[in-house]
PDB file of C-alpha atoms and ligand atoms in Angstrom:
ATOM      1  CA  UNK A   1       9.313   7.282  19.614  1.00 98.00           C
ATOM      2  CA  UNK A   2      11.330  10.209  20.046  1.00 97.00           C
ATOM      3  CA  UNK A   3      10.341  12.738  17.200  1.00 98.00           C
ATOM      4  CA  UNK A   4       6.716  11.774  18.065  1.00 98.00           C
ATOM      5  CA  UNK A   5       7.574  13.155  22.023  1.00 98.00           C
ATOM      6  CA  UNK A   6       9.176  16.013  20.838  1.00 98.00           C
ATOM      7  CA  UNK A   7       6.585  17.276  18.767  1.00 98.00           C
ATOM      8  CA  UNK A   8       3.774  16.634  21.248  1.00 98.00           C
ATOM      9  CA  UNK A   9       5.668  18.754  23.797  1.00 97.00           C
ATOM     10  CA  UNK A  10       5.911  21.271  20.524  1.00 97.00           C
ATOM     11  CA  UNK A  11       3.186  21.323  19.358  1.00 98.00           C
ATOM     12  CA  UNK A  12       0.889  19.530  21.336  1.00 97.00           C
ATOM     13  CA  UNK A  13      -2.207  21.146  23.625  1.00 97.00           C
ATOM     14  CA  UNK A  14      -3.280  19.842  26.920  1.00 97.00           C
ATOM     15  CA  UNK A  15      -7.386  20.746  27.006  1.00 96.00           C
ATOM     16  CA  UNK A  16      -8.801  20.402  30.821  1.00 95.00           C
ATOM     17  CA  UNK A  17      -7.376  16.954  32.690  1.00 94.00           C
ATOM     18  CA  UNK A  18      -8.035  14.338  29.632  1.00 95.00           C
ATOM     19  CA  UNK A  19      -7.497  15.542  26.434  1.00 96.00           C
ATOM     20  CA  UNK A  20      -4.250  15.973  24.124  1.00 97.00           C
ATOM     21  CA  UNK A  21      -4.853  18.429  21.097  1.00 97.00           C
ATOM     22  CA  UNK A  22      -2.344  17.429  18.324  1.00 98.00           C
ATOM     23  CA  UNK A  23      -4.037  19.325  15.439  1.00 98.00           C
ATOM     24  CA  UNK A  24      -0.919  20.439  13.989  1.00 98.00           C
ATOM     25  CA  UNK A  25       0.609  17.234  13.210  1.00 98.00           C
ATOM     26  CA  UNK A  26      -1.961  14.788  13.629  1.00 98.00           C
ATOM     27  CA  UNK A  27      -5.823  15.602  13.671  1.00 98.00           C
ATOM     28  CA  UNK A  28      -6.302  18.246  11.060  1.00 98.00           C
ATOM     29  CA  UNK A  29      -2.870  18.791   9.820  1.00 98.00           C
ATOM     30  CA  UNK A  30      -0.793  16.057   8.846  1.00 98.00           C
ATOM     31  CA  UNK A  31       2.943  16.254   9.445  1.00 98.00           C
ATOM     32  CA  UNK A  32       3.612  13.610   6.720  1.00 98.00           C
ATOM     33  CA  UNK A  33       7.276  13.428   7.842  1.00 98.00           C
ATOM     34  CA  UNK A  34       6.478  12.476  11.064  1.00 98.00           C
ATOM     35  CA  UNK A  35       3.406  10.346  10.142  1.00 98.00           C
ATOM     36  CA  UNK A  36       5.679   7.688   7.911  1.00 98.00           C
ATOM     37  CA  UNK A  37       8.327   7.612  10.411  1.00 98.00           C
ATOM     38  CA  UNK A  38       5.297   5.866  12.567  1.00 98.00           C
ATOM     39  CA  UNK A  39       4.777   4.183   9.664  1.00 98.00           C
ATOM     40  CA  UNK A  40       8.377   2.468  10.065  1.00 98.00           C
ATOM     41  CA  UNK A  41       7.926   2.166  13.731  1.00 98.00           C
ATOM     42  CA  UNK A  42       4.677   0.353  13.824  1.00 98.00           C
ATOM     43  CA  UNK A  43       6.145  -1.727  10.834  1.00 98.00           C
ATOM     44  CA  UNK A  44       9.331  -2.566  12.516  1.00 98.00           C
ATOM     45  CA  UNK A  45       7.640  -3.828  15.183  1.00 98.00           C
ATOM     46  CA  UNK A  46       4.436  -5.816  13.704  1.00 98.00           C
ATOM     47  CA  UNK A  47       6.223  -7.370  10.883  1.00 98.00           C
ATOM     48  CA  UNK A  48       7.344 -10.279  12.918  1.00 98.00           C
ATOM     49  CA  UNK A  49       3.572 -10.822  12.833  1.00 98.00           C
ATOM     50  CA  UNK A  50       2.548 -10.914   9.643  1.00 98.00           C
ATOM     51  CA  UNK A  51      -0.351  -8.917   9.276  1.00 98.00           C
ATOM     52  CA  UNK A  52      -1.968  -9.455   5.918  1.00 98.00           C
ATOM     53  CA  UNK A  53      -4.382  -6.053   6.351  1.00 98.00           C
ATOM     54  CA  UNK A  54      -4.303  -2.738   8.788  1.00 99.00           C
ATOM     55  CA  UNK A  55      -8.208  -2.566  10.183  1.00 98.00           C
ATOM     56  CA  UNK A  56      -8.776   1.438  11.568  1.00 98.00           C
ATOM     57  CA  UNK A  57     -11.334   3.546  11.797  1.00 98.00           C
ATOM     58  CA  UNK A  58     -12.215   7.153  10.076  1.00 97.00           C
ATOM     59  CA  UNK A  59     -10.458   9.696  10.186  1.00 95.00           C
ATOM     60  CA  UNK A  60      -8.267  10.145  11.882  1.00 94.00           C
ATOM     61  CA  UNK A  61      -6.742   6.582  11.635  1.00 96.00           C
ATOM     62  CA  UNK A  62      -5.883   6.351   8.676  1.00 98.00           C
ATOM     63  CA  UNK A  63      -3.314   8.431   7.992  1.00 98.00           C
ATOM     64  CA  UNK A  64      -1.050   6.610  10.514  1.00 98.00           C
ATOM     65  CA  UNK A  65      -2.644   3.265   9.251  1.00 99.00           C
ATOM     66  CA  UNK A  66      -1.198   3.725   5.926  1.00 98.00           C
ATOM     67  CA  UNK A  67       1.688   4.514   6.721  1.00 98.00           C
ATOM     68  CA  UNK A  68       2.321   1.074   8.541  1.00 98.00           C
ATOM     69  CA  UNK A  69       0.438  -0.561   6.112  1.00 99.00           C
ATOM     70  CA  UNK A  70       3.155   0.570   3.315  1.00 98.00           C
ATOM     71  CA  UNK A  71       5.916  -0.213   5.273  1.00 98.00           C
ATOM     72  CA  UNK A  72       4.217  -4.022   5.466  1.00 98.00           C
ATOM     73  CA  UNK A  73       5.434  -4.563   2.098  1.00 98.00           C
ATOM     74  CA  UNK A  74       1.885  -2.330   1.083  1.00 98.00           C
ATOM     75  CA  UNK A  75      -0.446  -5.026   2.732  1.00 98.00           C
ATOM     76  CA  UNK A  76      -4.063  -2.986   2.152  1.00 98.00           C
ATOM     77  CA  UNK A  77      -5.734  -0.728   4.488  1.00 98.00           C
ATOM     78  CA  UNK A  78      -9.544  -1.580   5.757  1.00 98.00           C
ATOM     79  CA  UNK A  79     -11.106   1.474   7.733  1.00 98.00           C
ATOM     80  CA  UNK A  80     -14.517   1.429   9.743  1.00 98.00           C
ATOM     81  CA  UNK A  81     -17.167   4.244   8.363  1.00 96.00           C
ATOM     82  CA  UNK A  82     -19.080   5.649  11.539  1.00 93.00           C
ATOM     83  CA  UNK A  83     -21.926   6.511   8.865  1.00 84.00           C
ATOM     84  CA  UNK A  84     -24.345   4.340   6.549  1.00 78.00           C
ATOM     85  CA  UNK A  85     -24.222   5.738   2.789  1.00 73.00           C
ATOM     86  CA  UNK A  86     -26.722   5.507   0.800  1.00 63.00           C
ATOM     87  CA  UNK A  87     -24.051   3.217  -1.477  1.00 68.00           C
ATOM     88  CA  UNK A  88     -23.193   0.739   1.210  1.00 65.00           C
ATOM     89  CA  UNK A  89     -24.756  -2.614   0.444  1.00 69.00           C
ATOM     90  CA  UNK A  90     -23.113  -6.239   1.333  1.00 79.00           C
ATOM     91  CA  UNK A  91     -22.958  -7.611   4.267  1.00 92.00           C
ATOM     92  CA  UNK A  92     -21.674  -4.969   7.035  1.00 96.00           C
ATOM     93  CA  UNK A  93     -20.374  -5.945  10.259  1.00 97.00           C
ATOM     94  CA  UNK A  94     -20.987  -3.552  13.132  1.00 97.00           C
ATOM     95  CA  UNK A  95     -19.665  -2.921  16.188  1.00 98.00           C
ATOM     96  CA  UNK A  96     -20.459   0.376  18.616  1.00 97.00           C
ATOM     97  CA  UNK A  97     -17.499   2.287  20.006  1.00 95.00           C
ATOM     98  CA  UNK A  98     -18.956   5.065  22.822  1.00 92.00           C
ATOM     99  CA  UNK A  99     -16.393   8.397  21.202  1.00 88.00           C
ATOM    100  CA  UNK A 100     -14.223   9.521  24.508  1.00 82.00           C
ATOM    101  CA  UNK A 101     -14.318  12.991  22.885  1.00 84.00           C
ATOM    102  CA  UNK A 102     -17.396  13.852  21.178  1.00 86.00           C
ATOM    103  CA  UNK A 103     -19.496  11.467  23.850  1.00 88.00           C
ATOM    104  CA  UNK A 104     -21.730   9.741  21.395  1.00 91.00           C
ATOM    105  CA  UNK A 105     -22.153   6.445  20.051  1.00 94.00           C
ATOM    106  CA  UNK A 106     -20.541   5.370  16.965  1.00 93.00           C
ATOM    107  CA  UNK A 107     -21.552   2.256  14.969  1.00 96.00           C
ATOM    108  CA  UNK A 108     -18.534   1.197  13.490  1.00 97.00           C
ATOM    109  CA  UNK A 109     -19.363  -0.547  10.091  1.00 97.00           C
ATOM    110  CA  UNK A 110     -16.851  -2.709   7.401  1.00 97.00           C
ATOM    111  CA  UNK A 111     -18.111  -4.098   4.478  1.00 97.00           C
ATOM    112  CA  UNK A 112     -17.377  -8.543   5.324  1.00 97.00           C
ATOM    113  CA  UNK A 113     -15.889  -8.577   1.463  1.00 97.00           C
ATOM    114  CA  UNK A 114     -13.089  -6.354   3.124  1.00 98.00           C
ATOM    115  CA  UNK A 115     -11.882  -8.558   5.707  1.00 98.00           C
ATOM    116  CA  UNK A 116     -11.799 -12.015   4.463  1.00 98.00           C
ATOM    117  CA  UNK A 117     -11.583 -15.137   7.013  1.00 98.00           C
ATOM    118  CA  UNK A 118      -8.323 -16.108   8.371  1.00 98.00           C
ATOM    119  CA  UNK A 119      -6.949 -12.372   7.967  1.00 98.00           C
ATOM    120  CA  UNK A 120      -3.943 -11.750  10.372  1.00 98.00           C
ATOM    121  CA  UNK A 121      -5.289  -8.198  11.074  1.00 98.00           C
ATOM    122  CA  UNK A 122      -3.379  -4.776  12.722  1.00 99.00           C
ATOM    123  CA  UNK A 123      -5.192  -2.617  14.145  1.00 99.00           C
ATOM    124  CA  UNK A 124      -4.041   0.742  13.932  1.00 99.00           C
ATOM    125  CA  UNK A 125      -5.129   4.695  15.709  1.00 98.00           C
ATOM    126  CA  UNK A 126      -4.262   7.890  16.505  1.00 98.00           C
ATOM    127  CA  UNK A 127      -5.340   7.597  19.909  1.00 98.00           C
ATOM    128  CA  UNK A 128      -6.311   5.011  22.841  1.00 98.00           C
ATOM    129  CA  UNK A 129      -8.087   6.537  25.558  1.00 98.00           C
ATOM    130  CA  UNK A 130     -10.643   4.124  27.408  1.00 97.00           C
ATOM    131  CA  UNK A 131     -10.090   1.730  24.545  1.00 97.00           C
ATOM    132  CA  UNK A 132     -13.661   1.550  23.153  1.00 97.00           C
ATOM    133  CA  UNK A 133     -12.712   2.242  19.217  1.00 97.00           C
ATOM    134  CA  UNK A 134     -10.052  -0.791  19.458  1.00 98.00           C
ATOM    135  CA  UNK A 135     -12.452  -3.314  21.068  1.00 98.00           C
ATOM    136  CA  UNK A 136     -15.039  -2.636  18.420  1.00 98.00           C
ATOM    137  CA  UNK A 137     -11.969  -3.032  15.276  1.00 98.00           C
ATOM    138  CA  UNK A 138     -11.448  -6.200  17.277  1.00 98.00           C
ATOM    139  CA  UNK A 139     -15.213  -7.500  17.527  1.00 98.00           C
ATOM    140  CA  UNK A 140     -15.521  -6.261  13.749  1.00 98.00           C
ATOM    141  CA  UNK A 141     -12.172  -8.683  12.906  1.00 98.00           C
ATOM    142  CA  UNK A 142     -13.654 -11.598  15.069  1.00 98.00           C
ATOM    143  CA  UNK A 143     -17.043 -11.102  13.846  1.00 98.00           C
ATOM    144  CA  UNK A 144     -14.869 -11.791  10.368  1.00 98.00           C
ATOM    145  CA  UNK A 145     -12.980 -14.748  11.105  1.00 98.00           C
ATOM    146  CA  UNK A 146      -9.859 -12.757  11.504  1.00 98.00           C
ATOM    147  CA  UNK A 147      -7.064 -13.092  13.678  1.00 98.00           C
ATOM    148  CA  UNK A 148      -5.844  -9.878  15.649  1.00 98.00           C
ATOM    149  CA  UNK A 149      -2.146  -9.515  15.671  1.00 98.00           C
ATOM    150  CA  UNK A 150      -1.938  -6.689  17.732  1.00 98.00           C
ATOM    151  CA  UNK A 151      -2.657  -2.841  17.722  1.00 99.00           C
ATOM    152  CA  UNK A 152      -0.716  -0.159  17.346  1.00 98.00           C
ATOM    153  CA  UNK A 153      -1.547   3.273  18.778  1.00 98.00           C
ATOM    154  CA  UNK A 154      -0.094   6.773  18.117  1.00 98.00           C
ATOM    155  CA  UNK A 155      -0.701   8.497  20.846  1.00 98.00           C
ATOM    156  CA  UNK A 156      -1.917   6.230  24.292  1.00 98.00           C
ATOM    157  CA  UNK A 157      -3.358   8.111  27.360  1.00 98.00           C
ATOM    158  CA  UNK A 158      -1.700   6.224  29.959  1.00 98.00           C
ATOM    159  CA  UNK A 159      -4.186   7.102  32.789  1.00 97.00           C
ATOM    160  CA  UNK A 160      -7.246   6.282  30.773  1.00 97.00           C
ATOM    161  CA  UNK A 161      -7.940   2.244  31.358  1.00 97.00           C
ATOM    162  CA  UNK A 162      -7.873   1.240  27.487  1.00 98.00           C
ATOM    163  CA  UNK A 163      -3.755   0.750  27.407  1.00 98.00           C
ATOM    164  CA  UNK A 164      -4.453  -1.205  30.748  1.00 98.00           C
ATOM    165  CA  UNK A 165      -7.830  -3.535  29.425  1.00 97.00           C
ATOM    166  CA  UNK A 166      -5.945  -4.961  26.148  1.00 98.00           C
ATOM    167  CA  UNK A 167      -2.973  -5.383  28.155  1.00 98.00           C
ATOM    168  CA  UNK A 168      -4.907  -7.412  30.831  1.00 98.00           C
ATOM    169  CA  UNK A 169      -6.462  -9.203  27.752  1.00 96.00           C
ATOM    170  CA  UNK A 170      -3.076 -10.256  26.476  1.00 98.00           C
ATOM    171  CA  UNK A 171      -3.158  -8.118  23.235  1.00 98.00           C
ATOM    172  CA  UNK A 172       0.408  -7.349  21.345  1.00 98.00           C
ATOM    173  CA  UNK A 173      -0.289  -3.447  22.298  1.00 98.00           C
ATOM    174  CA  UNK A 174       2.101  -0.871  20.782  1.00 98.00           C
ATOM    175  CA  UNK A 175       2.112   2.826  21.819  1.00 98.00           C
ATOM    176  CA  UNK A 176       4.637   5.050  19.751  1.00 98.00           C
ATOM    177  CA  UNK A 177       4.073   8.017  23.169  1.00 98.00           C
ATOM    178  CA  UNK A 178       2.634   7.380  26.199  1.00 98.00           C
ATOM    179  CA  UNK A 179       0.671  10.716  27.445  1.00 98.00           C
ATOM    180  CA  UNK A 180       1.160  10.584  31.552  1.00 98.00           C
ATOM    181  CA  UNK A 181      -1.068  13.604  32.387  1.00 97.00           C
ATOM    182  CA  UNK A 182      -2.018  16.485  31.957  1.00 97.00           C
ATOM    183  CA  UNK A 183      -2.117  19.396  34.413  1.00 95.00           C
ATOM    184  CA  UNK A 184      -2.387  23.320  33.533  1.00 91.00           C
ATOM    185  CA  UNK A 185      -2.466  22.661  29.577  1.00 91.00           C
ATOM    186  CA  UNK A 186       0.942  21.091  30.354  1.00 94.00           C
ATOM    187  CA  UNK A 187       1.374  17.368  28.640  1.00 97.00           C
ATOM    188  CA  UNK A 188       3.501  14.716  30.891  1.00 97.00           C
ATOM    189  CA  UNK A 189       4.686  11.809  28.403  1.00 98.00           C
ATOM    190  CA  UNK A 190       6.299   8.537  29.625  1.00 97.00           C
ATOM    191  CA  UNK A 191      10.076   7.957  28.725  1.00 92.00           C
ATOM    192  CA  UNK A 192      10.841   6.042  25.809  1.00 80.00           C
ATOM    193  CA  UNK A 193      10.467   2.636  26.427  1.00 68.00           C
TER     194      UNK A 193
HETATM  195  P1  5GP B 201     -11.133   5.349  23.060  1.00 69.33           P
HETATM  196  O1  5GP B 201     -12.066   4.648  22.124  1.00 69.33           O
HETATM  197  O2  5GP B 201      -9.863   4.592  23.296  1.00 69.33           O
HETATM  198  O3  5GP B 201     -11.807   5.785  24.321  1.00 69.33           O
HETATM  199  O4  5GP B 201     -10.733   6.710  22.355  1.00 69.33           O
HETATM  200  C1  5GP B 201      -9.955   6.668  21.190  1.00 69.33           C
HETATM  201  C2  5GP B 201     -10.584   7.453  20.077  1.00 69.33           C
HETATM  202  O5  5GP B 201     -11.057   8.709  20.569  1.00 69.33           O
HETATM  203  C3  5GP B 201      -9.556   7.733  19.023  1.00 69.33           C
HETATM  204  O6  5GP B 201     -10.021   7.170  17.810  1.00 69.33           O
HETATM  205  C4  5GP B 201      -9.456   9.246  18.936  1.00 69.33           C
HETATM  206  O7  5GP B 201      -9.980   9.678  17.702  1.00 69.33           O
HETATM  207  C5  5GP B 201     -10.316   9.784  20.046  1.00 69.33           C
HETATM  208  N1  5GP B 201      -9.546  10.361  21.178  1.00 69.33           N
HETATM  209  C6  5GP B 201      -9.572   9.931  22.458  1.00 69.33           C
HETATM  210  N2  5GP B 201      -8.860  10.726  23.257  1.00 69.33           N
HETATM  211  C7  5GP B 201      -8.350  11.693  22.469  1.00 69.33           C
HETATM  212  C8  5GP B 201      -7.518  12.832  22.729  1.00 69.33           C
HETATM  213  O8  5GP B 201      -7.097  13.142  23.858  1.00 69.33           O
HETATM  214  N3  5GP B 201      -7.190  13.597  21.654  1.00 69.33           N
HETATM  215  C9  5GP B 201      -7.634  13.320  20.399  1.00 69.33           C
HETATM  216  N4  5GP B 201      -7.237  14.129  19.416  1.00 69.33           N
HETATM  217  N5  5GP B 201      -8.430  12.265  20.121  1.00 69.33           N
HETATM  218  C10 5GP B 201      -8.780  11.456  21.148  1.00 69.33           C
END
């Protein structure tokens, strides 16, 4: 997606060999702009599909999710808490995603009620890295009864192995930019596919 390339080579940061810093647009401030035209992207291509709800995660998916999600004719948007509440009851189905960049574990937790059986479910991020916060959305949806349609990514880090494991796994996988490396702060994207 071409306004999506331009501003990571803007705006973007590359931080040591692995990670992309997209703050301004993406992380901490949202470019709203930009974040519905991925919207329309990720719609254009999923709606052929049929998704019926947009699974992410907090936070930072969820800006991008909605987007897509409204341009599904405004199917709803599901997102995984990484933290119990003390209001959280029902029956939660949990899945643990290892976080690429704070290097924790995250239980990822959605309320069953959310996701009823038979769902054609979208899964939706900022980022894919080694692919650990999708598999869990896609345990959490099969733990459901749901069927995953595919998942669409922001921002994929081509020489991490998540892009590479779904693909293997035969999973509709859509990446709006495709980060090649990064060397000396500078960001290498793929061309537009
Ligand atoms: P994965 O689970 O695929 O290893 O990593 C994806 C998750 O980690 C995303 O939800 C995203 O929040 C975070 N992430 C991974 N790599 C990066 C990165 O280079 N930059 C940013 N901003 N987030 C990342």
């Amino acid at each position: 997606m071409k306004k999506l390339r331009q501003a990571i080579m803007d705006q973007g940061k590359g931080i040591g060999s692995e990670i992309v810093k997209v703050d301004m647009f993406l992380n901490h401030r949202l470019d709203s702009a930009l974040i519905f035209d991925m919207g329309i992207e990720l719609a254009k291509y999923f709606r052929k599909d049929k998704p019926t709800v947009v699974l992410t995660v907090e936070a930072s998916g969820i800006a991008v999710a909605l987007a897509a999600a409204h341009f599904l004719n405004d199917i709803p948007v599901v997102f995984a808490k990484k933290s119990t509440a003390s209001n959280q009851s029902g029956d939660m189905l949990t899945a643990v995603a290892h976080s690429f960049t704070h290097g924790n574990d995250n239980c990822l937790r959605v309320d069953r009620q959310y996701l009823p059986k038979g769902s054609r479910v979208l899964i939706v991020d900022d980022f894919l890295a080694n692919g650990q916060a999708v598999e869990a959305l896609m345990s959490i949806a099969e733990q459901a009864g749901c069927d995953v349609i595919g998942v669409g990514i922001a921002v994929e880090k081509g020489f991490q192995e998540g892009g590479k494991r779904l693909r293997e796994r035969g999973v509709n996988l859509k990446s709006l930019a495709v980060v090649t490396q990064i060397s000396d702060g500078k960001i290498s994207l793929a061309e537009e596919d």
